Amino acid sequence: VSILLGNAVAQHPEYAALLRVAQALADACGARLGVLTEAANTVGAWLAGAVPSAGALDARGMVEQPRSLYLLLNNEPTLDHAMPAAARAALAAAQSVIALSAFRSPELLELADCLLPITPFTETAGSFVNCEGRLQPFNGVVRPAGQARPGWKVLRVLGDLTGVAGVQFDSAEAVRAAALPAGWESRLNNRVAGNVSVSAAGAKPAFERLADVPLYFTDPLVRRADSLQQTRDARAPRARVNASTLQALGLAAGARVKVEQSGQGVAGHALLELELDNTLADRVVRIAAAHPSTAGLASLGGAVTVTGAA
């Protein structure tokens, strides 16, 4: 027997608490706990130590407590951050923003002081570690375009210039060897330590957002693939609700609505079409993230207001 957690949990603001509850449930019924990771290399990033050390800030903390300098790696802020409006506000107020990106975009040209061209994964070597712990090395299929360089090479040069130790690598294989030392497989374990702590429920919002990141919204490369963007999976987000929620709203499927959401000192809205989806719970509004039409909303989860739009 297994309990598997997917992206709806991973993208929830209370993910850590939900993970502990799932672990307690698995222990109680003799099941194994598994996590279906958000991205192709989530496990690899964890093994490489791409998590905040004690006392350091995570991606949420770095926009809730704005920094004076930001370094973005293959990231389009309002499409790749769970709190896009807060991320944009923090970057706009920073003294300096440096972006390592394979693509120019209006947003990066506006927010960044310096854009350094890096290759997409198709033009370099590297590796993924998938959610079952399988190492999957790959090589570039074409040569880098123009002056672009693999991200690890650009970071190595920046490390040399700023005196950062431990980044003087000569190959992608050397990077992988440092990130995945001998015996790394023994570190793979989904088990969560710590006691379950569930806070008292506050006032229940009238409507609550559930977010997903559709397959062809996931990264800068697929967002720019014309053929993929013409598929059903890449259609513009809609506000999906069940029949009971439609009735509570007093609206019909196909109606235009204004969805508003506030958080972290910012407020935003999205204009969307209502769609019937009876797989959802009552008063849950499913709205896809990582798309320009929904990037103004404050967070992937939390209370939203929904009203008819002209």
mmCIF file of C-alpha atoms in Angstrom:
data_model
loop_
_atom_site.group_PDB
_atom_site.id
_atom_site.type_symbol
_atom_site.label_atom_id
_atom_site.label_comp_id
_atom_site.label_asym_id
_atom_site.label_seq_id
_atom_site.Cartn_x
_atom_site.Cartn_y
_atom_site.Cartn_z
ATOM 1 C CA VAL A 1 0.000 0.000 0.000
ATOM 2 C CA SER A 2 1.326 3.446 -0.912
ATOM 3 C CA ILE A 3 0.275 7.039 -0.325
ATOM 4 C CA LEU A 4 1.413 9.312 -3.152
ATOM 5 C CA LEU A 5 1.431 13.096 -2.966
ATOM 6 C CA GLY A 6 1.298 15.079 -6.194
ATOM 7 C CA ASN A 7 1.668 18.666 -7.347
ATOM 8 C CA ALA A 8 -1.559 19.906 -5.778
ATOM 9 C CA VAL A 9 0.083 19.237 -2.416
ATOM 10 C CA ALA A 10 3.596 20.336 -3.404
ATOM 11 C CA GLN A 11 2.277 23.741 -4.507
ATOM 12 C CA HIS A 12 0.120 24.277 -1.421
ATOM 13 C CA PRO A 13 1.259 26.990 1.062
ATOM 14 C CA GLU A 14 1.011 24.420 3.907
ATOM 15 C CA TYR A 15 2.944 21.708 2.071
ATOM 16 C CA ALA A 16 5.264 20.924 5.009
ATOM 17 C CA ALA A 17 2.323 20.329 7.367
ATOM 18 C CA LEU A 18 0.442 18.255 4.778
ATOM 19 C CA LEU A 19 3.549 16.127 4.230
ATOM 20 C CA ARG A 20 3.792 15.361 7.954
ATOM 21 C CA VAL A 21 0.100 14.478 8.106
ATOM 22 C CA ALA A 22 0.566 12.116 5.156
ATOM 23 C CA GLN A 23 3.546 10.503 6.892
ATOM 24 C CA ALA A 24 1.522 9.987 10.078
ATOM 25 C CA LEU A 25 -1.294 8.451 8.028
ATOM 26 C CA ALA A 26 1.150 6.150 6.227
ATOM 27 C CA ASP A 27 2.646 5.030 9.550
ATOM 28 C CA ALA A 28 -0.795 4.366 11.003
ATOM 29 C CA CYS A 29 -1.886 2.090 8.161
ATOM 30 C CA GLY A 30 1.444 0.484 7.315
ATOM 31 C CA ALA A 31 1.790 2.243 3.963
ATOM 32 C CA ARG A 32 4.783 3.736 2.187
ATOM 33 C CA LEU A 33 4.834 7.466 1.466
ATOM 34 C CA GLY A 34 5.846 8.668 -1.981
ATOM 35 C CA VAL A 35 6.131 12.133 -3.506
ATOM 36 C CA LEU A 36 5.598 12.788 -7.216
ATOM 37 C CA THR A 37 7.968 15.695 -7.660
ATOM 38 C CA GLU A 38 7.070 18.956 -9.361
ATOM 39 C CA ALA A 39 9.895 18.990 -11.881
ATOM 40 C CA ALA A 40 12.130 16.591 -13.798
ATOM 41 C CA ASN A 41 15.118 17.276 -11.527
ATOM 42 C CA THR A 42 13.579 18.120 -8.155
ATOM 43 C CA VAL A 43 15.338 15.149 -6.540
ATOM 44 C CA GLY A 44 18.616 16.073 -8.215
ATOM 45 C CA ALA A 45 18.346 19.639 -6.907
ATOM 46 C CA TRP A 46 17.776 18.338 -3.388
ATOM 47 C CA LEU A 47 20.757 15.982 -3.610
ATOM 48 C CA ALA A 48 22.913 18.849 -4.865
ATOM 49 C CA GLY A 49 21.954 20.939 -1.835
ATOM 50 C CA ALA A 50 19.772 23.463 -3.649
ATOM 51 C CA VAL A 51 17.807 24.125 -0.464
ATOM 52 C CA PRO A 52 18.305 26.889 2.119
ATOM 53 C CA SER A 53 20.780 26.145 4.888
ATOM 54 C CA ALA A 54 19.925 26.843 8.522
ATOM 55 C CA GLY A 55 18.811 30.433 8.926
ATOM 56 C CA ALA A 56 18.834 31.154 5.188
ATOM 57 C CA LEU A 57 15.825 32.266 3.175
ATOM 58 C CA ASP A 58 13.972 30.169 0.630
ATOM 59 C CA ALA A 59 12.402 31.504 -2.579
ATOM 60 C CA ARG A 60 9.329 32.669 -0.663
ATOM 61 C CA GLY A 61 11.340 34.375 2.060
ATOM 62 C CA MET A 62 13.474 36.208 -0.482
ATOM 63 C CA VAL A 63 10.446 38.080 -1.816
ATOM 64 C CA GLU A 64 8.663 38.484 1.519
ATOM 65 C CA GLN A 65 11.907 40.003 2.859
ATOM 66 C CA PRO A 66 13.196 41.784 -0.257
ATOM 67 C CA ARG A 67 16.905 41.608 -1.039
ATOM 68 C CA SER A 68 19.064 44.335 -2.547
ATOM 69 C CA LEU A 69 20.588 41.931 -5.106
ATOM 70 C CA TYR A 70 18.988 39.030 -6.988
ATOM 71 C CA LEU A 71 20.638 36.452 -9.244
ATOM 72 C CA LEU A 72 18.112 34.668 -11.471
ATOM 73 C CA LEU A 73 19.044 31.377 -13.139
ATOM 74 C CA ASN A 74 16.825 30.326 -16.063
ATOM 75 C CA ASN A 75 13.866 32.001 -14.381
ATOM 76 C CA GLU A 76 11.041 34.239 -15.583
ATOM 77 C CA PRO A 77 9.847 35.713 -12.272
ATOM 78 C CA THR A 78 6.119 36.191 -12.758
ATOM 79 C CA LEU A 79 5.780 32.797 -14.464
ATOM 80 C CA ASP A 80 8.129 30.700 -12.323
ATOM 81 C CA HIS A 81 7.495 31.978 -8.777
ATOM 82 C CA ALA A 82 4.633 30.810 -6.557
ATOM 83 C CA MET A 83 3.962 34.444 -5.582
ATOM 84 C CA PRO A 84 4.404 36.230 -8.923
ATOM 85 C CA ALA A 85 3.154 39.678 -7.927
ATOM 86 C CA ALA A 86 5.358 39.780 -4.812
ATOM 87 C CA ALA A 87 8.338 38.484 -6.806
ATOM 88 C CA ARG A 88 7.925 41.217 -9.385
ATOM 89 C CA ALA A 89 7.603 43.903 -6.713
ATOM 90 C CA ALA A 90 10.734 42.689 -4.906
ATOM 91 C CA LEU A 91 12.805 42.596 -8.098
ATOM 92 C CA ALA A 92 11.580 46.023 -9.191
ATOM 93 C CA ALA A 93 12.713 47.500 -5.851
ATOM 94 C CA ALA A 94 16.128 45.790 -5.771
ATOM 95 C CA GLN A 95 19.347 47.690 -6.309
ATOM 96 C CA SER A 96 20.528 45.160 -8.857
ATOM 97 C CA VAL A 97 19.167 42.116 -10.697
ATOM 98 C CA ILE A 98 21.367 39.798 -12.768
ATOM 99 C CA ALA A 99 19.625 37.217 -14.942
ATOM 100 C CA LEU A 100 21.178 34.140 -16.545
ATOM 101 C CA SER A 101 18.752 33.226 -19.301
ATOM 102 C CA ALA A 102 18.558 31.461 -22.654
ATOM 103 C CA PHE A 103 15.872 33.889 -23.803
ATOM 104 C CA ARG A 104 15.249 37.597 -23.759
ATOM 105 C CA SER A 105 11.829 38.626 -22.526
ATOM 106 C CA PRO A 106 10.166 42.014 -21.976
ATOM 107 C CA GLU A 107 10.002 41.272 -18.251
ATOM 108 C CA LEU A 108 13.712 40.474 -17.876
ATOM 109 C CA LEU A 109 14.684 43.447 -20.039
ATOM 110 C CA GLU A 110 12.658 45.654 -17.699
ATOM 111 C CA LEU A 111 13.749 44.191 -14.347
ATOM 112 C CA ALA A 112 17.345 43.051 -14.888
ATOM 113 C CA ASP A 113 20.427 45.258 -15.029
ATOM 114 C CA CYS A 114 22.393 42.546 -16.795
ATOM 115 C CA LEU A 115 21.349 39.543 -18.923
ATOM 116 C CA LEU A 116 23.967 36.828 -19.364
ATOM 117 C CA PRO A 117 23.163 34.344 -22.169
ATOM 118 C CA ILE A 118 23.159 30.685 -21.147
ATOM 119 C CA THR A 119 22.234 27.584 -23.105
ATOM 120 C CA PRO A 120 19.014 25.610 -22.659
ATOM 121 C CA PHE A 121 19.545 22.031 -21.531
ATOM 122 C CA THR A 122 19.384 20.864 -25.155
ATOM 123 C CA GLU A 123 22.713 22.592 -25.862
ATOM 124 C CA THR A 124 24.770 21.295 -22.956
ATOM 125 C CA ALA A 125 25.501 18.165 -20.931
ATOM 126 C CA GLY A 126 23.990 17.408 -17.549
ATOM 127 C CA SER A 127 21.845 14.983 -15.640
ATOM 128 C CA PHE A 128 18.466 14.558 -14.029
ATOM 129 C CA VAL A 129 17.576 12.455 -11.005
ATOM 130 C CA ASN A 130 13.901 11.571 -11.342
ATOM 131 C CA CYS A 131 11.360 10.955 -8.581
ATOM 132 C CA GLU A 132 12.277 7.269 -8.282
ATOM 133 C CA GLY A 133 15.959 8.173 -7.804
ATOM 134 C CA ARG A 134 17.122 7.146 -11.283
ATOM 135 C CA LEU A 135 20.137 9.069 -12.604
ATOM 136 C CA GLN A 136 19.620 10.143 -16.240
ATOM 137 C CA PRO A 137 22.668 11.776 -17.864
ATOM 138 C CA PHE A 138 22.276 13.607 -21.185
ATOM 139 C CA ASN A 139 24.381 15.455 -23.750
ATOM 140 C CA GLY A 140 23.678 18.515 -25.841
ATOM 141 C CA VAL A 141 22.121 17.759 -29.218
ATOM 142 C CA VAL A 142 23.312 20.962 -30.946
ATOM 143 C CA ARG A 143 26.144 23.424 -30.370
ATOM 144 C CA PRO A 144 25.432 26.542 -28.273
ATOM 145 C CA ALA A 145 24.145 29.499 -30.260
ATOM 146 C CA GLY A 146 26.245 32.642 -30.471
ATOM 147 C CA GLN A 147 28.021 33.632 -27.265
ATOM 148 C CA ALA A 148 25.772 31.546 -24.996
ATOM 149 C CA ARG A 149 27.511 29.252 -22.508
ATOM 150 C CA PRO A 150 26.223 26.504 -20.201
ATOM 151 C CA GLY A 151 24.922 27.880 -16.925
ATOM 152 C CA TRP A 152 27.564 26.081 -14.852
ATOM 153 C CA LYS A 153 30.344 27.778 -16.848
ATOM 154 C CA VAL A 154 28.858 31.228 -16.283
ATOM 155 C CA LEU A 155 28.475 30.508 -12.563
ATOM 156 C CA ARG A 156 32.085 29.305 -12.442
ATOM 157 C CA VAL A 157 33.322 32.598 -13.905
ATOM 158 C CA LEU A 158 31.130 34.614 -11.538
ATOM 159 C CA GLY A 159 32.503 32.526 -8.666
ATOM 160 C CA ASP A 160 36.073 33.220 -9.756
ATOM 161 C CA LEU A 161 35.397 36.954 -10.003
ATOM 162 C CA THR A 162 33.758 37.129 -6.579
ATOM 163 C CA GLY A 163 36.118 34.772 -4.763
ATOM 164 C CA VAL A 164 33.644 31.939 -4.175
ATOM 165 C CA ALA A 165 35.427 28.656 -3.464
ATOM 166 C CA GLY A 166 34.389 25.231 -4.697
ATOM 167 C CA VAL A 167 33.063 26.177 -8.127
ATOM 168 C CA GLN A 168 36.197 25.731 -10.247
ATOM 169 C CA PHE A 169 34.922 22.890 -12.456
ATOM 170 C CA ASP A 170 36.204 21.974 -15.910
ATOM 171 C CA SER A 171 33.366 19.779 -17.171
ATOM 172 C CA ALA A 172 29.732 18.872 -16.619
ATOM 173 C CA GLU A 173 30.944 15.485 -15.378
ATOM 174 C CA ALA A 174 33.002 17.196 -12.675
ATOM 175 C CA VAL A 175 29.958 19.192 -11.608
ATOM 176 C CA ARG A 176 27.904 15.993 -11.372
ATOM 177 C CA ALA A 177 30.624 14.207 -9.386
ATOM 178 C CA ALA A 178 30.685 17.032 -6.845
ATOM 179 C CA ALA A 179 26.901 17.249 -6.635
ATOM 180 C CA LEU A 180 26.406 13.487 -6.387
ATOM 181 C CA PRO A 181 29.250 12.040 -4.291
ATOM 182 C CA ALA A 182 29.696 8.293 -3.827
ATOM 183 C CA GLY A 183 26.813 6.715 -1.944
ATOM 184 C CA TRP A 184 24.274 9.388 -2.876
ATOM 185 C CA GLU A 185 21.614 6.728 -3.448
ATOM 186 C CA SER A 186 21.528 5.987 0.283
ATOM 187 C CA ARG A 187 20.292 9.535 0.924
ATOM 188 C CA LEU A 188 17.064 8.950 -0.998
ATOM 189 C CA ASN A 189 14.251 8.619 1.487
ATOM 190 C CA ASN A 190 10.825 10.239 1.467
ATOM 191 C CA ARG A 191 10.341 9.735 5.183
ATOM 192 C CA VAL A 192 9.497 12.944 7.047
ATOM 193 C CA ALA A 193 10.780 13.517 10.567
ATOM 194 C CA GLY A 194 8.982 15.555 13.220
ATOM 195 C CA ASN A 195 5.613 15.581 14.903
ATOM 196 C CA VAL A 196 2.374 16.480 13.213
ATOM 197 C CA SER A 197 1.299 19.986 14.125
ATOM 198 C CA VAL A 198 -1.944 21.298 12.703
ATOM 199 C CA SER A 199 -2.959 24.841 13.539
ATOM 200 C CA ALA A 200 -6.520 25.741 14.371
ATOM 201 C CA ALA A 201 -8.565 26.477 11.290
ATOM 202 C CA GLY A 202 -9.296 30.113 10.693
ATOM 203 C CA ALA A 203 -12.302 31.586 8.977
ATOM 204 C CA LYS A 204 -13.098 29.560 5.879
ATOM 205 C CA PRO A 205 -12.798 31.662 2.717
ATOM 206 C CA ALA A 206 -15.803 31.922 0.450
ATOM 207 C CA PHE A 207 -13.700 30.617 -2.446
ATOM 208 C CA GLU A 208 -10.208 29.114 -2.454
ATOM 209 C CA ARG A 209 -7.746 28.856 -5.314
ATOM 210 C CA LEU A 210 -6.216 25.557 -6.379
ATOM 211 C CA ALA A 211 -3.349 26.064 -8.840
ATOM 212 C CA ASP A 212 -1.657 23.774 -11.302
ATOM 213 C CA VAL A 213 1.169 24.353 -13.781
ATOM 214 C CA PRO A 214 0.099 22.846 -17.118
ATOM 215 C CA LEU A 215 2.572 20.694 -19.024
ATOM 216 C CA TYR A 216 3.439 23.321 -21.617
ATOM 217 C CA PHE A 217 3.716 26.239 -19.184
ATOM 218 C CA THR A 218 6.509 24.673 -17.144
ATOM 219 C CA ASP A 219 9.677 26.367 -18.426
ATOM 220 C CA PRO A 220 10.949 29.037 -20.841
ATOM 221 C CA LEU A 221 11.712 26.456 -23.543
ATOM 222 C CA VAL A 222 8.253 24.876 -23.903
ATOM 223 C CA ARG A 223 6.568 28.282 -23.552
ATOM 224 C CA ARG A 224 8.309 29.291 -26.783
ATOM 225 C CA ALA A 225 7.575 26.111 -28.745
ATOM 226 C CA ASP A 226 4.973 27.202 -31.299
ATOM 227 C CA SER A 227 3.810 23.648 -32.008
ATOM 228 C CA LEU A 228 3.274 22.845 -28.315
ATOM 229 C CA GLN A 229 1.452 26.129 -27.722
ATOM 230 C CA GLN A 230 -1.155 25.149 -30.313
ATOM 231 C CA THR A 231 -2.250 22.056 -28.372
ATOM 232 C CA ARG A 232 -5.169 21.676 -25.981
ATOM 233 C CA ASP A 233 -2.754 21.348 -23.051
ATOM 234 C CA ALA A 234 -1.486 24.868 -23.734
ATOM 235 C CA ARG A 235 -4.831 26.647 -23.925
ATOM 236 C CA ALA A 236 -5.236 29.799 -21.853
ATOM 237 C CA PRO A 237 -6.236 29.204 -18.203
ATOM 238 C CA ARG A 238 -9.878 29.219 -17.172
ATOM 239 C CA ALA A 239 -11.533 29.432 -13.761
ATOM 240 C CA ARG A 240 -12.735 25.873 -13.227
ATOM 241 C CA VAL A 241 -15.432 25.137 -10.623
ATOM 242 C CA ASN A 242 -18.032 22.456 -9.912
ATOM 243 C CA ALA A 243 -21.788 22.780 -10.409
ATOM 244 C CA SER A 244 -22.433 23.710 -6.774
ATOM 245 C CA THR A 245 -19.916 26.553 -6.963
ATOM 246 C CA LEU A 246 -21.442 27.782 -10.217
ATOM 247 C CA GLN A 247 -24.771 27.942 -8.424
ATOM 248 C CA ALA A 248 -23.243 29.796 -5.472
ATOM 249 C CA LEU A 249 -21.769 32.325 -7.892
ATOM 250 C CA GLY A 250 -25.078 32.706 -9.716
ATOM 251 C CA LEU A 251 -23.274 32.298 -13.030
ATOM 252 C CA ALA A 252 -23.149 29.797 -15.874
ATOM 253 C CA ALA A 253 -20.222 28.020 -17.490
ATOM 254 C CA GLY A 254 -18.733 30.216 -20.181
ATOM 255 C CA ALA A 255 -19.336 33.453 -18.265
ATOM 256 C CA ARG A 256 -16.461 35.922 -17.884
ATOM 257 C CA VAL A 257 -15.362 36.522 -14.289
ATOM 258 C CA LYS A 258 -12.938 38.724 -12.418
ATOM 259 C CA VAL A 259 -10.855 36.748 -9.920
ATOM 260 C CA GLU A 260 -9.122 38.856 -7.267
ATOM 261 C CA GLN A 261 -6.471 37.758 -4.776
ATOM 262 C CA SER A 262 -4.314 39.577 -2.225
ATOM 263 C CA GLY A 263 -1.272 38.553 -0.227
ATOM 264 C CA GLN A 264 2.224 39.629 0.840
ATOM 265 C CA GLY A 265 1.222 43.278 0.558
ATOM 266 C CA VAL A 266 0.148 43.043 -3.075
ATOM 267 C CA ALA A 267 -3.192 42.609 -4.768
ATOM 268 C CA GLY A 268 -4.022 41.524 -8.273
ATOM 269 C CA HIS A 269 -6.689 40.092 -10.499
ATOM 270 C CA ALA A 270 -7.296 37.963 -13.581
ATOM 271 C CA LEU A 271 -10.121 38.039 -16.128
ATOM 272 C CA LEU A 272 -11.073 34.479 -17.024
ATOM 273 C CA GLU A 273 -13.815 32.300 -18.439
ATOM 274 C CA LEU A 274 -15.715 29.975 -16.112
ATOM 275 C CA GLU A 275 -15.555 26.257 -16.877
ATOM 276 C CA LEU A 276 -17.506 23.401 -15.296
ATOM 277 C CA ASP A 277 -15.293 20.785 -13.601
ATOM 278 C CA ASN A 278 -17.142 18.400 -11.299
ATOM 279 C CA THR A 279 -13.916 16.753 -10.114
ATOM 280 C CA LEU A 280 -13.374 19.740 -7.795
ATOM 281 C CA ALA A 281 -14.616 20.251 -4.246
ATOM 282 C CA ASP A 282 -17.234 22.869 -3.438
ATOM 283 C CA ARG A 283 -16.025 26.488 -3.522
ATOM 284 C CA VAL A 284 -12.631 25.527 -4.949
ATOM 285 C CA VAL A 285 -11.576 27.527 -8.012
ATOM 286 C CA ARG A 286 -8.885 25.842 -10.068
ATOM 287 C CA ILE A 287 -6.763 28.375 -11.952
ATOM 288 C CA ALA A 288 -3.570 27.445 -13.759
ATOM 289 C CA ALA A 289 -0.373 29.323 -12.941
ATOM 290 C CA ALA A 290 2.730 30.167 -15.038
ATOM 291 C CA HIS A 291 0.695 32.083 -17.639
ATOM 292 C CA PRO A 292 0.634 35.846 -18.292
ATOM 293 C CA SER A 293 -3.158 35.994 -17.856
ATOM 294 C CA THR A 294 -2.957 34.735 -14.246
ATOM 295 C CA ALA A 295 0.437 36.156 -13.210
ATOM 296 C CA GLY A 296 -1.251 39.078 -11.447
ATOM 297 C CA LEU A 297 -2.735 36.813 -8.754
ATOM 298 C CA ALA A 298 -0.890 36.841 -5.451
ATOM 299 C CA SER A 299 -0.263 33.164 -4.761
ATOM 300 C CA LEU A 300 -0.810 29.600 -5.967
ATOM 301 C CA GLY A 301 -3.169 29.063 -3.035
ATOM 302 C CA GLY A 302 -5.402 31.005 -0.700
ATOM 303 C CA ALA A 303 -8.661 32.921 -0.711
ATOM 304 C CA VAL A 304 -9.974 34.533 -3.877
ATOM 305 C CA THR A 305 -13.043 36.566 -4.706
ATOM 306 C CA VAL A 306 -14.952 35.827 -7.913
ATOM 307 C CA THR A 307 -17.398 38.249 -9.497
ATOM 308 C CA GLY A 308 -18.994 38.547 -12.902
ATOM 309 C CA ALA A 309 -17.086 40.625 -15.420
ATOM 310 C CA ALA A 310 -18.580 42.729 -18.184
#
